[in-house]
Tab-separated table of C-alpha atoms and ligand atoms in Angstrom:
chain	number	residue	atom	x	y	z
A	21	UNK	CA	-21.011	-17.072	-11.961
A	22	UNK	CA	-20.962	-21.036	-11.804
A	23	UNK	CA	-19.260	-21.694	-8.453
A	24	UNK	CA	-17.673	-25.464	-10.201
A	25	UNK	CA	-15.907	-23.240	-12.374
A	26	UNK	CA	-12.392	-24.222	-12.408
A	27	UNK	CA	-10.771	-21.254	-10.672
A	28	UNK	CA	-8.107	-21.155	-12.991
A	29	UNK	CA	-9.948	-21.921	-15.530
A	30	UNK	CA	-9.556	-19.669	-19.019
A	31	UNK	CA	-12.954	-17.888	-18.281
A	32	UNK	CA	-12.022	-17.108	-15.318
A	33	UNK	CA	-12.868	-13.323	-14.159
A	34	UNK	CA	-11.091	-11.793	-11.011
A	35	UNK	CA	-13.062	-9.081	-9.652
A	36	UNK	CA	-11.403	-6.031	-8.169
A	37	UNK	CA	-13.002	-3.224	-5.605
A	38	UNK	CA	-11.562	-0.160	-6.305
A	39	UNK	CA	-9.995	1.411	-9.285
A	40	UNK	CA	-6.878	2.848	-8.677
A	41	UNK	CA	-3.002	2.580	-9.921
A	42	UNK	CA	-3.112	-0.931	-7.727
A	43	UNK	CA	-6.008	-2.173	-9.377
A	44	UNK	CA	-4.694	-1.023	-12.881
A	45	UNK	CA	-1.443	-2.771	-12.369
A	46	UNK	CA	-3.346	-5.878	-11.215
A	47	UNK	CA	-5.267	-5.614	-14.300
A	48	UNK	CA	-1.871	-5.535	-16.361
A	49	UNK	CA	-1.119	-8.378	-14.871
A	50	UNK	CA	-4.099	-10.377	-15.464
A	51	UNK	CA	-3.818	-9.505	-19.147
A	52	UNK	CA	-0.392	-10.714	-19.657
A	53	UNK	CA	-1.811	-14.620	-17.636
A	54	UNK	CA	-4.986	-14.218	-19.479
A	55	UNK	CA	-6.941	-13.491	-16.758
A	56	UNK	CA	-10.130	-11.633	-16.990
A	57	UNK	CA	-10.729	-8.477	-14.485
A	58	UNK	CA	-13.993	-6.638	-13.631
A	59	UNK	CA	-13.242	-3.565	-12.077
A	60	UNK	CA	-15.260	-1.847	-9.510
A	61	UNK	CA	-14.523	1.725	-9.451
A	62	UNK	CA	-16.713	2.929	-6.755
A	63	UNK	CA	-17.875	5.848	-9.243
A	64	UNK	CA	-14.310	7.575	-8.634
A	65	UNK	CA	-11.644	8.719	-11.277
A	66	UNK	CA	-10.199	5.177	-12.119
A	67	UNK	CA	-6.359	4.882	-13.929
A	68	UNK	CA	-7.679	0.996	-13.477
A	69	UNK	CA	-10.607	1.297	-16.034
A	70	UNK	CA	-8.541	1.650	-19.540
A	71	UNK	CA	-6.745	-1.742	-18.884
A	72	UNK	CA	-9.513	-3.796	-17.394
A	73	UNK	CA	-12.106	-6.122	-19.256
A	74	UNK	CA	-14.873	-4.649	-17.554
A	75	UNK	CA	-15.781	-1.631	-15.479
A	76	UNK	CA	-18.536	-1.037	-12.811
A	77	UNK	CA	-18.502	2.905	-12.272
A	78	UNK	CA	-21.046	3.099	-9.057
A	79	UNK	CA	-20.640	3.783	-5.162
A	80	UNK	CA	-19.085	0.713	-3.333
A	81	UNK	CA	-22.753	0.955	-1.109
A	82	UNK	CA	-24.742	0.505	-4.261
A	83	UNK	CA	-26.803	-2.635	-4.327
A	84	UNK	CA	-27.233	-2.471	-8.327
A	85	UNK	CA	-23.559	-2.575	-8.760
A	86	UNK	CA	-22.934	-5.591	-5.771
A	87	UNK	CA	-25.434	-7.990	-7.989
A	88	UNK	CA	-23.640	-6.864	-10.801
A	89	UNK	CA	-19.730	-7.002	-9.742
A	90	UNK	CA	-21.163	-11.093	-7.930
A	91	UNK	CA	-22.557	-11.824	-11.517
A	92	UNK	CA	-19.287	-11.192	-13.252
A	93	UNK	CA	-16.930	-12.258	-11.170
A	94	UNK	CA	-15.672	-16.158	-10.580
A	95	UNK	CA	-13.727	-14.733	-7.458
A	96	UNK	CA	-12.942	-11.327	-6.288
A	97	UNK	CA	-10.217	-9.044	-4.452
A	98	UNK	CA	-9.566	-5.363	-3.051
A	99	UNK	CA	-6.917	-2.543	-4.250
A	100	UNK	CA	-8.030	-0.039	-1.936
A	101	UNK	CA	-9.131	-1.279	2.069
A	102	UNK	CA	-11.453	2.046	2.509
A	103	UNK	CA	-14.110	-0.225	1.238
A	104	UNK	CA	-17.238	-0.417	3.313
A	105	UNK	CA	-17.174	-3.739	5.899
A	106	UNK	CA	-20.608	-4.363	4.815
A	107	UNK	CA	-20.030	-4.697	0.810
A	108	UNK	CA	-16.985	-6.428	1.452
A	109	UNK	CA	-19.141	-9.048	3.638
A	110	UNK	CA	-21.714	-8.971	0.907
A	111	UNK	CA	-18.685	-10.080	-1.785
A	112	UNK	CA	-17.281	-12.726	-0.080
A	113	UNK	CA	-20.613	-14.282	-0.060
A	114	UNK	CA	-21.834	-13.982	-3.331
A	115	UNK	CA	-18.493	-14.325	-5.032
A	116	UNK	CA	-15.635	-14.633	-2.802
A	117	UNK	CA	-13.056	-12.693	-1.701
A	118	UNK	CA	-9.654	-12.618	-0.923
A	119	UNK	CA	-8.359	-10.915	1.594
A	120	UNK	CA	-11.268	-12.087	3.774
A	121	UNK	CA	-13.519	-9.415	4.645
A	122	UNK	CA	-12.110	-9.623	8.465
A	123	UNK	CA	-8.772	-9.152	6.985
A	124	UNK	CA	-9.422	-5.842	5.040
A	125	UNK	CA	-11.699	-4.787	8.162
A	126	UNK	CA	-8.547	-4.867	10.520
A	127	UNK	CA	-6.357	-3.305	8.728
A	128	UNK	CA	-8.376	-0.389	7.365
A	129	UNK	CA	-8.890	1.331	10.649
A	130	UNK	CA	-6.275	2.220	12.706
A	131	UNK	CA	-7.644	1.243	16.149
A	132	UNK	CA	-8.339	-2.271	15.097
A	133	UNK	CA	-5.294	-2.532	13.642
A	134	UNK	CA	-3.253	-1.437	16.563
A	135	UNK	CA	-5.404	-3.580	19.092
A	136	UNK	CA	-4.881	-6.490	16.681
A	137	UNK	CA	-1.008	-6.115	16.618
A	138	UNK	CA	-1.151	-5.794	20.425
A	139	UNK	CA	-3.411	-8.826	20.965
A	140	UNK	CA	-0.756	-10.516	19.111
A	141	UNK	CA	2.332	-9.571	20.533
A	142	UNK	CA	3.236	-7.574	17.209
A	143	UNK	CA	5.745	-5.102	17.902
A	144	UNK	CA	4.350	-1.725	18.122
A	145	UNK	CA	5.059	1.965	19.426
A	146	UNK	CA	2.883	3.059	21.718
A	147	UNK	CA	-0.807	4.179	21.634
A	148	UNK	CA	-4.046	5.311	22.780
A	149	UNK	CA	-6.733	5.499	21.221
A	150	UNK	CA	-8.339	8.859	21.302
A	151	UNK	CA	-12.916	9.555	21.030
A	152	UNK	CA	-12.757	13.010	22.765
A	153	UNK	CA	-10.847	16.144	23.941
A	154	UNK	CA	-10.849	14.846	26.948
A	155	UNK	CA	-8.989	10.981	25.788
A	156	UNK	CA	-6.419	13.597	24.162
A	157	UNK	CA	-5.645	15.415	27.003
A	158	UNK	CA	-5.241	11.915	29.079
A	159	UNK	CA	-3.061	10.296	26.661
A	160	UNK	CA	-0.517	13.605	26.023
A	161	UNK	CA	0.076	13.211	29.532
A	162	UNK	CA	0.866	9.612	29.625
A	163	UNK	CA	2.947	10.070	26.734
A	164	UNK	CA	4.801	13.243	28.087
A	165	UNK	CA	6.605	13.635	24.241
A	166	UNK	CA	6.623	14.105	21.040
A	167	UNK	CA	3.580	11.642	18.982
A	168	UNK	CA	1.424	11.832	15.983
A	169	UNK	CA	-2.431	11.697	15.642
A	170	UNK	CA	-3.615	9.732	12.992
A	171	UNK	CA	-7.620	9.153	12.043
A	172	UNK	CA	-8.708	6.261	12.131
A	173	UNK	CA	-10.505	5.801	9.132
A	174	UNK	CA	-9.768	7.043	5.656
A	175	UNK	CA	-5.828	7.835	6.276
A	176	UNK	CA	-3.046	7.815	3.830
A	177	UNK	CA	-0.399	9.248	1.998
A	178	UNK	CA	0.119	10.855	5.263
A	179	UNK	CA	-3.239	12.388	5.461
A	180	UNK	CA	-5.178	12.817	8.619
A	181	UNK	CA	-2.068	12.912	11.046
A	182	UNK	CA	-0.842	15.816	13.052
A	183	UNK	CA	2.247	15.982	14.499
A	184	UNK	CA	2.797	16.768	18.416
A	185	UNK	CA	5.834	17.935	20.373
A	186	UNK	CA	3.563	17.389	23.301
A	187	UNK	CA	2.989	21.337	25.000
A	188	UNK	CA	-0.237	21.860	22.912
A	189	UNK	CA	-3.691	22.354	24.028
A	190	UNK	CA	-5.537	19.141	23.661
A	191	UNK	CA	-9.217	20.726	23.447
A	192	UNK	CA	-7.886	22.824	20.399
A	193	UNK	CA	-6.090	19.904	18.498
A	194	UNK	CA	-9.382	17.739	19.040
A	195	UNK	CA	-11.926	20.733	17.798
A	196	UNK	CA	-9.668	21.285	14.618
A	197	UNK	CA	-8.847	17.645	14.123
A	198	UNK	CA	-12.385	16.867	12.892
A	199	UNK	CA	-12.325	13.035	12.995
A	200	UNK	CA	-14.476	11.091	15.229
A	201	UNK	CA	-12.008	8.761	16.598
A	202	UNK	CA	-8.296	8.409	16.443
A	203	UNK	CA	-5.164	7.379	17.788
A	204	UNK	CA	-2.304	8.718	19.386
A	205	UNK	CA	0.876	7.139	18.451
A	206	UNK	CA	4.041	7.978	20.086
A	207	UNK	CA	6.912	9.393	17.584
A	208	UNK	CA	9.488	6.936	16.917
A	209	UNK	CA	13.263	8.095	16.746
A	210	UNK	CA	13.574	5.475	13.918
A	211	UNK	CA	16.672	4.894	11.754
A	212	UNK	CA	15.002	3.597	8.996
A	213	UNK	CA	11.885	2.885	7.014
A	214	UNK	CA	11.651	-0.657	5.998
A	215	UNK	CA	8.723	-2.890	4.626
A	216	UNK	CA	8.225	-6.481	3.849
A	217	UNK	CA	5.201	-7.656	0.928
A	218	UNK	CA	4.461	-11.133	1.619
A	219	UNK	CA	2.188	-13.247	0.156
A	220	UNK	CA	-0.129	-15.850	1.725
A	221	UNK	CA	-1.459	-18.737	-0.642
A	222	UNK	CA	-4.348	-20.585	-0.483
A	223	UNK	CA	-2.546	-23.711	1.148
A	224	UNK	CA	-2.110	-21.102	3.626
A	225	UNK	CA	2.033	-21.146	2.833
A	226	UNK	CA	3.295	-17.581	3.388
A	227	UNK	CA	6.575	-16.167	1.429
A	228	UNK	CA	8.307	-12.776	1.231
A	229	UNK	CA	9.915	-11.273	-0.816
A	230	UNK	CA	13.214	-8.756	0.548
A	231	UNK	CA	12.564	-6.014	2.400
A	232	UNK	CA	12.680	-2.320	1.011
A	233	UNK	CA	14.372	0.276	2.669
A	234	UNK	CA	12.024	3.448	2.027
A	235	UNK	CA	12.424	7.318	2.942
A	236	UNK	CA	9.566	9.736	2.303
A	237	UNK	CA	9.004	13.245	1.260
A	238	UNK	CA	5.927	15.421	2.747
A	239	UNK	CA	5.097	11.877	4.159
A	240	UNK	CA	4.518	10.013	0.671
A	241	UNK	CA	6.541	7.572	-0.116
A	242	UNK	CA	9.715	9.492	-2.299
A	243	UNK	CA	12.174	5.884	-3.191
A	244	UNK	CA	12.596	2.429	-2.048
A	245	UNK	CA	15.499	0.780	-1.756
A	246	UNK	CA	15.891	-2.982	-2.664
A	247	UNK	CA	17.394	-5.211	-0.824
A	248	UNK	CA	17.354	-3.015	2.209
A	249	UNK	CA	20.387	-2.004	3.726
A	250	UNK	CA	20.017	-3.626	6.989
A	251	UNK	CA	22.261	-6.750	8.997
A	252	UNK	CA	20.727	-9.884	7.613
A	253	UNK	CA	19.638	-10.691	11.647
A	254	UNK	CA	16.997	-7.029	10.733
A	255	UNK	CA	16.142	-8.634	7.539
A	256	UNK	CA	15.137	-12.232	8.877
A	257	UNK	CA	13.260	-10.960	11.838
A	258	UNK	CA	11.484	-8.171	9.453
A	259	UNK	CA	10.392	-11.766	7.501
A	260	UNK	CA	9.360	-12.819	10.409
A	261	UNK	CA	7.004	-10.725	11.829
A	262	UNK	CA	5.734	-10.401	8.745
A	263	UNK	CA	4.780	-14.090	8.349
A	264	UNK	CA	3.207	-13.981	11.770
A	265	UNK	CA	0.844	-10.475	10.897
A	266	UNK	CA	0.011	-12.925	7.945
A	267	UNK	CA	-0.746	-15.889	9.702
A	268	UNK	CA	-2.748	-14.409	12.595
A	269	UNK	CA	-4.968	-12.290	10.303
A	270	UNK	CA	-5.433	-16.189	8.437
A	271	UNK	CA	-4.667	-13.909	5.110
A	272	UNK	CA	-4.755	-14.968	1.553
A	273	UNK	CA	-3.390	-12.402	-1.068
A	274	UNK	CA	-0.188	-9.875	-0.742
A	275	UNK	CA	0.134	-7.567	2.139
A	276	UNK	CA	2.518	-4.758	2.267
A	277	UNK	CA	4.053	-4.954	6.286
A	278	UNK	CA	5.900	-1.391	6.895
A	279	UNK	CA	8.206	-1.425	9.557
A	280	UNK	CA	10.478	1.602	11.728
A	281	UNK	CA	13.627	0.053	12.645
A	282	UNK	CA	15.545	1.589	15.661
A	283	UNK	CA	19.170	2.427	15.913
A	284	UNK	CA	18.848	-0.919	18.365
A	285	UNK	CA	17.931	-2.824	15.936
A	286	UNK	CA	14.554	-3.505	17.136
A	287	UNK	CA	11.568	-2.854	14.434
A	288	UNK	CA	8.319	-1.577	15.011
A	289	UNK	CA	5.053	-2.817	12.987
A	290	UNK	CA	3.976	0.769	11.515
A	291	UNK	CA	0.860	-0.563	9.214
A	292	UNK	CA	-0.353	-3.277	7.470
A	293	UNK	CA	-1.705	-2.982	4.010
A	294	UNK	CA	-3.810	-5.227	3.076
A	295	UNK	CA	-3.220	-5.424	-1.233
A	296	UNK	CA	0.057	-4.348	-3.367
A	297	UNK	CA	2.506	-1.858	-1.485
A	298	UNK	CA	4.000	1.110	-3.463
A	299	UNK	CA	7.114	-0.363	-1.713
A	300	UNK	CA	6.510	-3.145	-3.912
A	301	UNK	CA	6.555	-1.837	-7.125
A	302	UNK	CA	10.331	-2.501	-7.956
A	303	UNK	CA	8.996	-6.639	-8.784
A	304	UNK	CA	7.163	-5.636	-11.599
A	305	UNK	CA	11.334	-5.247	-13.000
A	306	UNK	CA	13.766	-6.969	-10.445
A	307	UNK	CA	11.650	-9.850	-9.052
A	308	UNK	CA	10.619	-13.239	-10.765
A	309	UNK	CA	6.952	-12.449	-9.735
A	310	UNK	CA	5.398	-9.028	-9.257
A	311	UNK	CA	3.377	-8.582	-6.692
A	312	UNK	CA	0.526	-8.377	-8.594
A	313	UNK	CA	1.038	-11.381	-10.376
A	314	UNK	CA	1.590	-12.642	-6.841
A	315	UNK	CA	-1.639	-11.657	-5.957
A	316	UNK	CA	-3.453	-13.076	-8.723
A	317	UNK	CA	-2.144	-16.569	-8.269
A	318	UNK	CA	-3.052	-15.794	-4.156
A	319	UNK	CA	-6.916	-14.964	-5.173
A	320	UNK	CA	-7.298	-17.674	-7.685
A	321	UNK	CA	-5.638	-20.349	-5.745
A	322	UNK	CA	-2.698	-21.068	-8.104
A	323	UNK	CA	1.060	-22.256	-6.434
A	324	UNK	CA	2.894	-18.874	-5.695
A	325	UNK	CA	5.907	-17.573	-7.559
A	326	UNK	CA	9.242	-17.133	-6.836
A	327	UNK	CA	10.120	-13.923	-4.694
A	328	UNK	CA	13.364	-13.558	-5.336
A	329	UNK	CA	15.081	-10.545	-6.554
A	330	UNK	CA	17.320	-10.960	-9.443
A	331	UNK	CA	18.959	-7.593	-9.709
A	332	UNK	CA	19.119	-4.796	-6.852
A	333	UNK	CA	16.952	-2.258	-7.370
A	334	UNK	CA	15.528	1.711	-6.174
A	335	UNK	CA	12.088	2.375	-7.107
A	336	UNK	CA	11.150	5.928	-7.471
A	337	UNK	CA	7.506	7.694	-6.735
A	338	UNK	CA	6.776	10.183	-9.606
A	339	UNK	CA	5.040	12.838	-7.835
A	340	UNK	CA	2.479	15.529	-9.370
A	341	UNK	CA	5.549	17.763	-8.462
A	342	UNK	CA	7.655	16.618	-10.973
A	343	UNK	CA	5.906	17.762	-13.697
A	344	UNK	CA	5.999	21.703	-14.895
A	345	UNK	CA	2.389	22.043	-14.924
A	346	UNK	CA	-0.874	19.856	-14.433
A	347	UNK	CA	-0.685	18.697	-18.110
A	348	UNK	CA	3.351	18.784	-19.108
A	349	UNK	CA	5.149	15.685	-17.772
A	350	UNK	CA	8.476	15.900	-16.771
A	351	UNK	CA	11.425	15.128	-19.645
A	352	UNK	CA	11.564	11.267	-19.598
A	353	UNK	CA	14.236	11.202	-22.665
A	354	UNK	CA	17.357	10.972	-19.503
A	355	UNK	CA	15.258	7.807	-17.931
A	356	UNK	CA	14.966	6.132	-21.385
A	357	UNK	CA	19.018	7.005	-22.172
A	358	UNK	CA	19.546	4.947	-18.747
A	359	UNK	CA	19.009	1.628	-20.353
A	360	UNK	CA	18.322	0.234	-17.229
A	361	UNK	CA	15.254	2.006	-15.560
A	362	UNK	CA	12.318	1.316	-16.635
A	363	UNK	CA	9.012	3.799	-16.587
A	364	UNK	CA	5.721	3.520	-15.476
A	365	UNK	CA	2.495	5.967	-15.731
A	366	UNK	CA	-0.216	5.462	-14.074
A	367	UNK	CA	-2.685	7.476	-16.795
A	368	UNK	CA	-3.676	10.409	-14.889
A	369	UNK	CA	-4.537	13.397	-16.745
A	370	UNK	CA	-3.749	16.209	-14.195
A	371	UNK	CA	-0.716	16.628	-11.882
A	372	UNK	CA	-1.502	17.679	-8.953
A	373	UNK	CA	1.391	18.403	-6.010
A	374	UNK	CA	1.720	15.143	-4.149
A	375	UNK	CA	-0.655	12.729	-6.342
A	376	UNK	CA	1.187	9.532	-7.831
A	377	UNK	CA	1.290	10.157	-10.914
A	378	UNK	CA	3.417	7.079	-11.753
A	379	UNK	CA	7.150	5.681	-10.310
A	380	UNK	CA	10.680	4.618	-12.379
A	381	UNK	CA	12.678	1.480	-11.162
A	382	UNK	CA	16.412	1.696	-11.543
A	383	UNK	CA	18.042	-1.648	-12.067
A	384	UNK	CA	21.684	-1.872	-11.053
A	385	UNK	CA	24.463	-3.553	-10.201
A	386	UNK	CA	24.789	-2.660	-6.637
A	387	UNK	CA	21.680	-0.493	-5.002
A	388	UNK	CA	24.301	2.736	-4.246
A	389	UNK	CA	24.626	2.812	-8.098
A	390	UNK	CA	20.674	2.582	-8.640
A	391	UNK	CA	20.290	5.033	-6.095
A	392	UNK	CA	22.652	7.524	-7.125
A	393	UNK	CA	20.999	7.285	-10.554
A	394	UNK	CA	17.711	7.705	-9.162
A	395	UNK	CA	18.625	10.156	-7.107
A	396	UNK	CA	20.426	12.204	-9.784
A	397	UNK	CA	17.069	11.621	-12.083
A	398	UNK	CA	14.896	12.998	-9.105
A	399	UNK	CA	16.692	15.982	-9.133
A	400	UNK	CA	16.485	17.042	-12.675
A	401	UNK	CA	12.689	16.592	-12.724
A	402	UNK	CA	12.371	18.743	-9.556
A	403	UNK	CA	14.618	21.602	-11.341
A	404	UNK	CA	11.653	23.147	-13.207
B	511	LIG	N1	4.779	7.218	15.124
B	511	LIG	C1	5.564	7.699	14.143
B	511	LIG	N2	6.855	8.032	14.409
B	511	LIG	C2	7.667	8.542	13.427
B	511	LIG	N3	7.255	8.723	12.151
B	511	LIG	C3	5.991	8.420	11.834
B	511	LIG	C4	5.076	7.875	12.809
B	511	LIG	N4	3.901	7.636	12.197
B	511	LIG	C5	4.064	8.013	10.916
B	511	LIG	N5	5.306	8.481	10.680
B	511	LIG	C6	5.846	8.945	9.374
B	511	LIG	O1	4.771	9.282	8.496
B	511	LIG	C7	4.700	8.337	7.413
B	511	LIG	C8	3.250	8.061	7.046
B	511	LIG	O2	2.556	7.515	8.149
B	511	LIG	P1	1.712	6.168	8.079
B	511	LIG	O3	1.166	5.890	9.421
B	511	LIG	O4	2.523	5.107	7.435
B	511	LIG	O5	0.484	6.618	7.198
B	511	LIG	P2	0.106	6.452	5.674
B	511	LIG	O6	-1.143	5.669	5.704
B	511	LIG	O7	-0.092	7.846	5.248
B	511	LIG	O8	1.233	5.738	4.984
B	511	LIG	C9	5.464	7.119	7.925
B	511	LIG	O9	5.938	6.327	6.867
B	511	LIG	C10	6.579	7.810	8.712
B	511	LIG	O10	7.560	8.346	7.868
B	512	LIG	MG1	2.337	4.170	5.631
């Protein structure tokens, strides 16, 4: 596409790699600015595709579907960072693309992400980073405690992490792990969860927006809770660090910064996501920009938005387990007699036990009243 093309011009396309409930709620939010997407699916089962302009259903590593996603596209982001380093090198050449490839390359692999946050003197809990049975057995003893092995590539939603107390037999964790490098984190004792989604612009100003207080179930993400309950000290040093993972990674676009805070008050940098958080899903209802609006004006190179949160507010993750079987969803009418939550499906046919199949924000006055809503809803769609 014509590179004098006014990037926010009205025939302007943004290009997005991967299909997913991120890309679809980017796509949302492109349609309410005007904003043409092309999404890139990488040939997977997309809840992106039925809200975007136009869809490329190949592999990420297909040449075809590079040449066509650069022909489309006046500029181009990611939803998803398990895209290969090569196509994303290939994008921001023939269309560019924000995050930079270097960016999304860091932060999609654990072991360059930890080595990055210690090259930077980013808080983080301990490590090692594990190629063999023999790394494993080196770093239990060093650690002499309880840790967590995480793959390198490819992890999420709690997926390819074990959990150590720290007596096992390193040779039979590494021959069942089946990954072909890894880390080994220590466990953190941490109070809370937190995160922080900032946004870089183009000008290369950074802003946050508050940080979310988030608990998990079967390590997913189960609510977040906005603002955090944390001393405002916690909160501004949270900001912080999250402006500095965004300055030294020279990012442009929204990151999602998660964060263990210990009973000393001292946080930990967990991980770094580099597109929309599910921890920031409650500004698509309490903030004055959603981060996905947020993004947008990041890619295109538009003045950001406002972060701030108007009303408090507890997202919650609608799990595959909520609903009574793969095809019945759970009873919404109670979330609609609220008045003040607000739903939101991703699409997906088929429940399955811990797949997102969508999340509810809870407005309210204070965040113990949106939380003891939310709570209160949780339970009724768990009853079944
Ligand atoms: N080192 C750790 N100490 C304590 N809890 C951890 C540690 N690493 C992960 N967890 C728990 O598991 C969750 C998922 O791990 P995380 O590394 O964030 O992976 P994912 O990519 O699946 O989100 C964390 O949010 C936290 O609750
Ligand atoms: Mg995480």
């Amino acid at each position: 596409m014509s590179a004098s093309l006014p990037l926010h011009s009205p025939q302007c396309v943004v290009g997005v790699i991967g299909g997913g409930q991120l890309g679809r709620m980017i796509a949302l939010a492109a349609r309410r600015m005007g904003i043409r997407t092309v999404i890139w699916t990488g040939g997977l089962e997309a809840p992106a595709v039925e809200c975007a302009d136009e869809v490329i259903d190949l592999p990420f590593d297909d040449p075809i579907a590079l040449d066509d996603f650069c022909r489309r596209t006046t500029v181009a982001t990611v939803e998803f960072e398990n895209i290969p380093c090569e196509t994303l090198e290939k994008v921001a050449k023939c269309t560019g693309l924000h995050p930079s490839p270097y960016a999304i390359c860091i932060t999609q692999n654990r072991e360059r992400e930890k080595n990055f946050l210690r090259d930077n003197n980013i808080p983080c809990t301990w490590y090692a980073v594990i190629a063999n049975a023999a790394d494993l057995a080196a770093a239990m003893k060093e650690l002499n405690g309880p840790g967590v092995l995480k793959t390198a590539d490819f992890g999420y939603d709690g997926k390819g992490q074990v959990k150590l107390e720290g007596g096992e037999d390193p040779k039979k964790i590494w021959a069942d792990f089946g990954s072909p490098r890894a880390v080994l984190e220590a466990w953190v004792p941490f109070e809370k969860e937190l995160s922080v989604i900032a946004a870089r612009g183009a000008d290369g100003v950074t802003v946050t927006y508050d940080p979310a207080e988030n608990r998990h179930r079967h390590r997913i993400l189960d609510v977040s809770i906005i603002p955090a309950r944390v001393s405002p000290a916690v909160a501004l040093e949270a900001a912080a660090i999250a402006r500095r993972v965004a300055e030294a990674l020279d990012y442009r676009g929204i990151m999602g910064v998660e964060f263990f805070l210990k009973s000393d008050g001292s946080l930990l940098v967990n991980e770094i996501a580099p597109r929309p958080h599910n921890s920031g899903h409650h500004t698509l209802d309490a903030c004055v920009t959603s981060q996905f609006s947020q993004q947008l004006r990041a890619v295109i190179g538009l003045p950001l938005g406002s972060t701030r949160l108007h009303t408090p507010a507890v997202m919650l993750n609608l799990l595959g387990d909520m609903w009574p079987d793969e095809t019945t969803p759970p009873d919404w009418l109670p979330l609609f007699e609220d008045g003040n939550a607000s739903l939101h499906l991703y699409g997906k046919r088929h429940a399955r036990g811990r797949r997102k199949m969508g999340h509810a924000n809870f407005l309210g006055t204070t965040v113990e009243d949106a939380l003891a809503r939310a709570e209160a809803m949780k339970a009724k769609w768990l009853e079944h």
